[in-house]
Amino acid sequence: MPKRNSIKQYGENQFYHVYNRGANKQNIFIDQHDYFYFLSLFKRHLATNGSVTDTYGRTPANYHEEVELIAYCLMPNHYHLLCFLKDPEGLIHLMRSVMTAYTMYFNKKYKRTGGLYEGVFLAVPIRTEMYLWHVSRYIHLNPLDIKQDFLHYPHSSLEYFAGTKHADWLNEERLVQTPKERTEYAEFVADYETMHKDRKFLKPLLAAE
């Protein structure tokens, strides 16, 4: 039986919460360079200036006209992404390229073979603005699960939402644009009183937990 959220007909101009974890819950990020390399693959395929090349000097396929990465959080054994699809096939193209390249990198580095993930990536369509904001907060609060400070966790997009970092391969401006909106978002994420309620609301859809 297929896993819930694993088979999709993706919609145009729609947000998706995308996630997966390592096979048998194993870590998919072991050292700092693993996190860096994983994100570099998104930069490679989503940079709007189109000037990013791979390690062989080749210009890889660019999908920024098809899909945008809005938010992310990388945890030791799983990842969460918030994506906006401009083309229904964009997510498949992006994830296939990134996940294949990362598996090859990981297997070569750690002298292993076979699949790295627990099946195909999972994706949940986000159909309301309220759910969109709650999912983005859930993603950014994930470091709390490993007793890390979510405000300064180095492998999430929260600093981009705060405006202290910028990247042309990440489009957090789909959610926050002005300094006022960024401040309000920071307050929203830091609202501990509703955090546990949010997690209870979202958990049935989040098999990667």
Tab-separated table of C-alpha atoms in Angstrom:
chain	number	residue	atom	x	y	z
A	1	MET	CA	0.000	0.000	0.000
A	2	PRO	CA	1.440	3.423	-0.934
A	3	LYS	CA	2.403	5.731	1.896
A	4	ARG	CA	0.033	8.599	2.483
A	5	ASN	CA	1.092	11.766	0.625
A	6	SER	CA	3.508	9.820	-1.635
A	7	ILE	CA	1.399	9.799	-4.819
A	8	LYS	CA	0.339	13.202	-6.076
A	9	GLN	CA	-1.034	15.094	-8.994
A	10	TYR	CA	0.658	18.374	-8.239
A	11	GLY	CA	-1.163	21.635	-8.747
A	12	GLU	CA	-0.009	24.835	-10.388
A	13	ASN	CA	0.469	27.951	-8.213
A	14	GLN	CA	0.175	25.953	-5.003
A	15	PHE	CA	2.245	25.547	-1.842
A	16	TYR	CA	3.452	22.124	-0.667
A	17	HIS	CA	5.044	20.877	2.519
A	18	VAL	CA	7.691	18.388	1.362
A	19	TYR	CA	9.512	16.020	3.693
A	20	ASN	CA	11.310	12.708	4.008
A	21	ARG	CA	13.651	10.904	6.366
A	22	GLY	CA	16.477	8.428	6.177
A	23	ALA	CA	15.767	4.754	5.620
A	24	ASN	CA	15.288	2.990	8.966
A	25	LYS	CA	15.366	6.493	10.516
A	26	GLN	CA	19.127	6.659	9.935
A	27	ASN	CA	20.879	10.012	9.790
A	28	ILE	CA	21.149	11.571	6.361
A	29	PHE	CA	23.342	14.426	7.611
A	30	ILE	CA	26.403	13.448	9.623
A	31	ASP	CA	28.766	16.407	9.496
A	32	GLN	CA	28.464	20.107	8.668
A	33	HIS	CA	29.531	19.655	5.070
A	34	ASP	CA	26.625	17.277	4.461
A	35	TYR	CA	24.143	20.036	5.327
A	36	PHE	CA	26.102	22.490	3.192
A	37	TYR	CA	26.192	20.164	0.194
A	38	PHE	CA	22.478	19.376	0.409
A	39	LEU	CA	21.606	23.072	0.293
A	40	SER	CA	24.151	23.715	-2.442
A	41	LEU	CA	22.111	21.401	-4.672
A	42	PHE	CA	19.062	23.626	-4.272
A	43	LYS	CA	21.231	26.632	-5.065
A	44	ARG	CA	22.510	24.795	-8.127
A	45	HIS	CA	19.014	24.198	-9.495
A	46	LEU	CA	17.142	27.285	-8.256
A	47	ALA	CA	19.577	30.209	-8.565
A	48	THR	CA	17.820	32.955	-10.479
A	49	ASN	CA	21.008	34.280	-12.079
A	50	GLY	CA	21.663	30.907	-13.733
A	51	SER	CA	25.427	31.167	-13.195
A	52	VAL	CA	25.881	28.272	-10.759
A	53	THR	CA	27.916	25.351	-12.076
A	54	ASP	CA	28.552	21.886	-10.705
A	55	THR	CA	31.907	20.471	-9.590
A	56	TYR	CA	32.779	19.667	-13.215
A	57	GLY	CA	32.077	23.181	-14.457
A	58	ARG	CA	28.830	22.187	-16.139
A	59	THR	CA	25.684	24.283	-15.976
A	60	PRO	CA	22.959	22.076	-14.473
A	61	ALA	CA	19.242	22.186	-15.194
A	62	ASN	CA	17.612	25.201	-13.590
A	63	TYR	CA	14.055	24.960	-12.278
A	64	HIS	CA	13.430	28.397	-10.784
A	65	GLU	CA	10.759	29.040	-13.416
A	66	GLU	CA	8.965	25.879	-12.263
A	67	VAL	CA	9.294	25.794	-8.480
A	68	GLU	CA	10.442	27.980	-5.584
A	69	LEU	CA	11.909	26.984	-2.239
A	70	ILE	CA	10.245	29.136	0.425
A	71	ALA	CA	11.481	27.644	3.730
A	72	TYR	CA	13.477	24.678	4.991
A	73	CYS	CA	14.828	22.922	8.046
A	74	LEU	CA	17.356	20.107	7.891
A	75	MET	CA	17.440	17.727	10.833
A	76	PRO	CA	19.938	14.889	11.356
A	77	ASN	CA	17.652	12.170	9.977
A	78	HIS	CA	15.036	14.108	8.001
A	79	TYR	CA	14.253	17.350	6.215
A	80	HIS	CA	11.288	19.685	5.801
A	81	LEU	CA	10.796	21.970	2.812
A	82	LEU	CA	8.113	24.496	1.944
A	83	CYS	CA	7.801	24.870	-1.815
A	84	PHE	CA	5.676	26.872	-4.238
A	85	LEU	CA	4.930	25.228	-7.567
A	86	LYS	CA	4.605	27.375	-10.638
A	87	ASP	CA	4.556	24.285	-12.875
A	88	PRO	CA	2.915	20.997	-11.799
A	89	GLU	CA	6.026	19.010	-12.761
A	90	GLY	CA	8.491	21.376	-11.114
A	91	LEU	CA	8.639	19.624	-7.766
A	92	ILE	CA	9.323	16.242	-9.351
A	93	HIS	CA	12.107	17.694	-11.493
A	94	LEU	CA	13.750	19.486	-8.570
A	95	MET	CA	13.502	16.685	-6.027
A	96	ARG	CA	14.665	14.021	-8.439
A	97	SER	CA	17.771	16.052	-9.293
A	98	VAL	CA	18.607	17.016	-5.704
A	99	MET	CA	17.899	13.670	-4.052
A	100	THR	CA	19.755	11.625	-6.666
A	101	ALA	CA	22.826	13.858	-6.460
A	102	TYR	CA	22.806	13.881	-2.671
A	103	THR	CA	22.472	10.095	-2.442
A	104	MET	CA	25.449	9.679	-4.774
A	105	TYR	CA	27.476	12.131	-2.691
A	106	PHE	CA	26.490	10.494	0.612
A	107	ASN	CA	27.102	6.920	-0.559
A	108	LYS	CA	30.515	7.782	-1.971
A	109	LYS	CA	31.567	9.730	1.136
A	110	TYR	CA	30.428	7.102	3.629
A	111	LYS	CA	31.236	4.053	1.496
A	112	ARG	CA	27.727	2.675	1.350
A	113	THR	CA	25.325	1.532	-1.362
A	114	GLY	CA	21.583	1.560	-1.929
A	115	GLY	CA	18.793	3.960	-1.178
A	116	LEU	CA	19.236	6.676	1.412
A	117	TYR	CA	15.656	7.732	2.059
A	118	GLU	CA	12.532	6.065	3.351
A	119	GLY	CA	10.944	5.804	-0.074
A	120	VAL	CA	9.858	8.688	-2.262
A	121	PHE	CA	9.550	12.170	-0.766
A	122	LEU	CA	6.169	13.032	0.711
A	123	ALA	CA	4.209	16.179	-0.074
A	124	VAL	CA	1.137	17.769	1.483
A	125	PRO	CA	-0.762	20.463	-0.440
A	126	ILE	CA	-1.395	23.625	1.562
A	127	ARG	CA	-4.813	24.957	0.680
A	128	THR	CA	-5.383	27.763	3.186
A	129	GLU	CA	-3.338	30.752	4.301
A	130	MET	CA	-3.736	29.790	7.953
A	131	TYR	CA	-2.330	26.321	7.315
A	132	LEU	CA	0.520	27.824	5.283
A	133	TRP	CA	1.641	29.970	8.223
A	134	HIS	CA	1.324	27.105	10.698
A	135	VAL	CA	3.346	24.764	8.473
A	136	SER	CA	6.100	27.347	8.056
A	137	ARG	CA	6.261	27.799	11.826
A	138	TYR	CA	6.274	24.045	12.393
A	139	ILE	CA	9.243	23.752	10.028
A	140	HIS	CA	11.214	26.457	11.824
A	141	LEU	CA	10.476	25.039	15.285
A	142	ASN	CA	11.776	21.572	14.410
A	143	PRO	CA	15.168	22.116	16.141
A	144	LEU	CA	13.345	22.054	19.461
A	145	ASP	CA	12.890	18.305	18.951
A	146	ILE	CA	16.640	17.842	19.356
A	147	LYS	CA	16.899	20.457	22.089
A	148	GLN	CA	18.473	23.077	19.829
A	149	ASP	CA	17.828	26.812	19.839
A	150	PHE	CA	15.523	27.300	16.849
A	151	LEU	CA	16.427	31.008	16.645
A	152	HIS	CA	20.066	30.246	15.853
A	153	TYR	CA	19.836	26.782	14.317
A	154	PRO	CA	22.264	26.896	11.379
A	155	HIS	CA	20.332	24.540	9.101
A	156	SER	CA	17.000	26.321	8.784
A	157	SER	CA	15.745	29.294	6.800
A	158	LEU	CA	14.615	31.329	9.808
A	159	GLU	CA	17.438	33.881	9.468
A	160	TYR	CA	16.332	34.528	5.889
A	161	PHE	CA	12.836	35.255	7.185
A	162	ALA	CA	14.364	37.657	9.709
A	163	GLY	CA	16.179	39.453	6.898
A	164	THR	CA	19.684	38.827	8.245
A	165	LYS	CA	20.518	36.517	5.337
A	166	HIS	CA	19.615	36.560	1.660
A	167	ALA	CA	19.874	34.013	-1.143
A	168	ASP	CA	18.560	34.163	-4.685
A	169	TRP	CA	17.625	30.472	-4.547
A	170	LEU	CA	15.264	30.976	-1.584
A	171	ASN	CA	12.110	33.048	-1.932
A	172	GLU	CA	10.880	33.686	1.605
A	173	GLU	CA	9.264	36.848	0.251
A	174	ARG	CA	6.286	34.721	-0.710
A	175	LEU	CA	5.466	34.980	3.016
A	176	VAL	CA	7.350	38.006	4.357
A	177	GLN	CA	8.485	41.119	2.523
A	178	THR	CA	8.532	44.247	4.643
A	179	PRO	CA	10.485	44.742	7.899
A	180	LYS	CA	7.142	44.862	9.728
A	181	GLU	CA	6.086	41.506	8.282
A	182	ARG	CA	9.430	39.974	9.213
A	183	THR	CA	9.092	41.208	12.803
A	184	GLU	CA	5.550	39.897	13.042
A	185	TYR	CA	6.652	36.549	11.684
A	186	ALA	CA	9.434	36.288	14.276
A	187	GLU	CA	6.865	36.937	16.997
A	188	PHE	CA	4.551	34.341	15.486
A	189	VAL	CA	7.253	31.665	15.469
A	190	ALA	CA	8.282	32.487	19.021
A	191	ASP	CA	4.730	32.147	20.323
A	192	TYR	CA	5.275	29.132	22.594
A	193	GLU	CA	1.733	29.197	23.957
A	194	THR	CA	0.290	27.771	20.730
A	195	MET	CA	3.264	25.683	19.611
A	196	HIS	CA	2.065	22.404	21.112
A	197	LYS	CA	-1.412	22.934	19.759
A	198	ASP	CA	0.062	23.458	16.291
A	199	ARG	CA	2.080	20.246	16.523
A	200	LYS	CA	-1.014	18.286	17.549
A	201	PHE	CA	-2.886	19.806	14.604
A	202	LEU	CA	-0.151	19.007	12.087
A	203	LYS	CA	1.168	15.653	13.326
A	204	PRO	CA	-1.310	13.400	11.492
A	205	LEU	CA	0.153	14.700	8.215
A	206	LEU	CA	3.793	14.700	9.204
A	207	ALA	CA	5.089	11.144	8.885
A	208	ALA	CA	8.681	12.389	8.991
A	209	GLU	CA	8.494	13.176	12.693
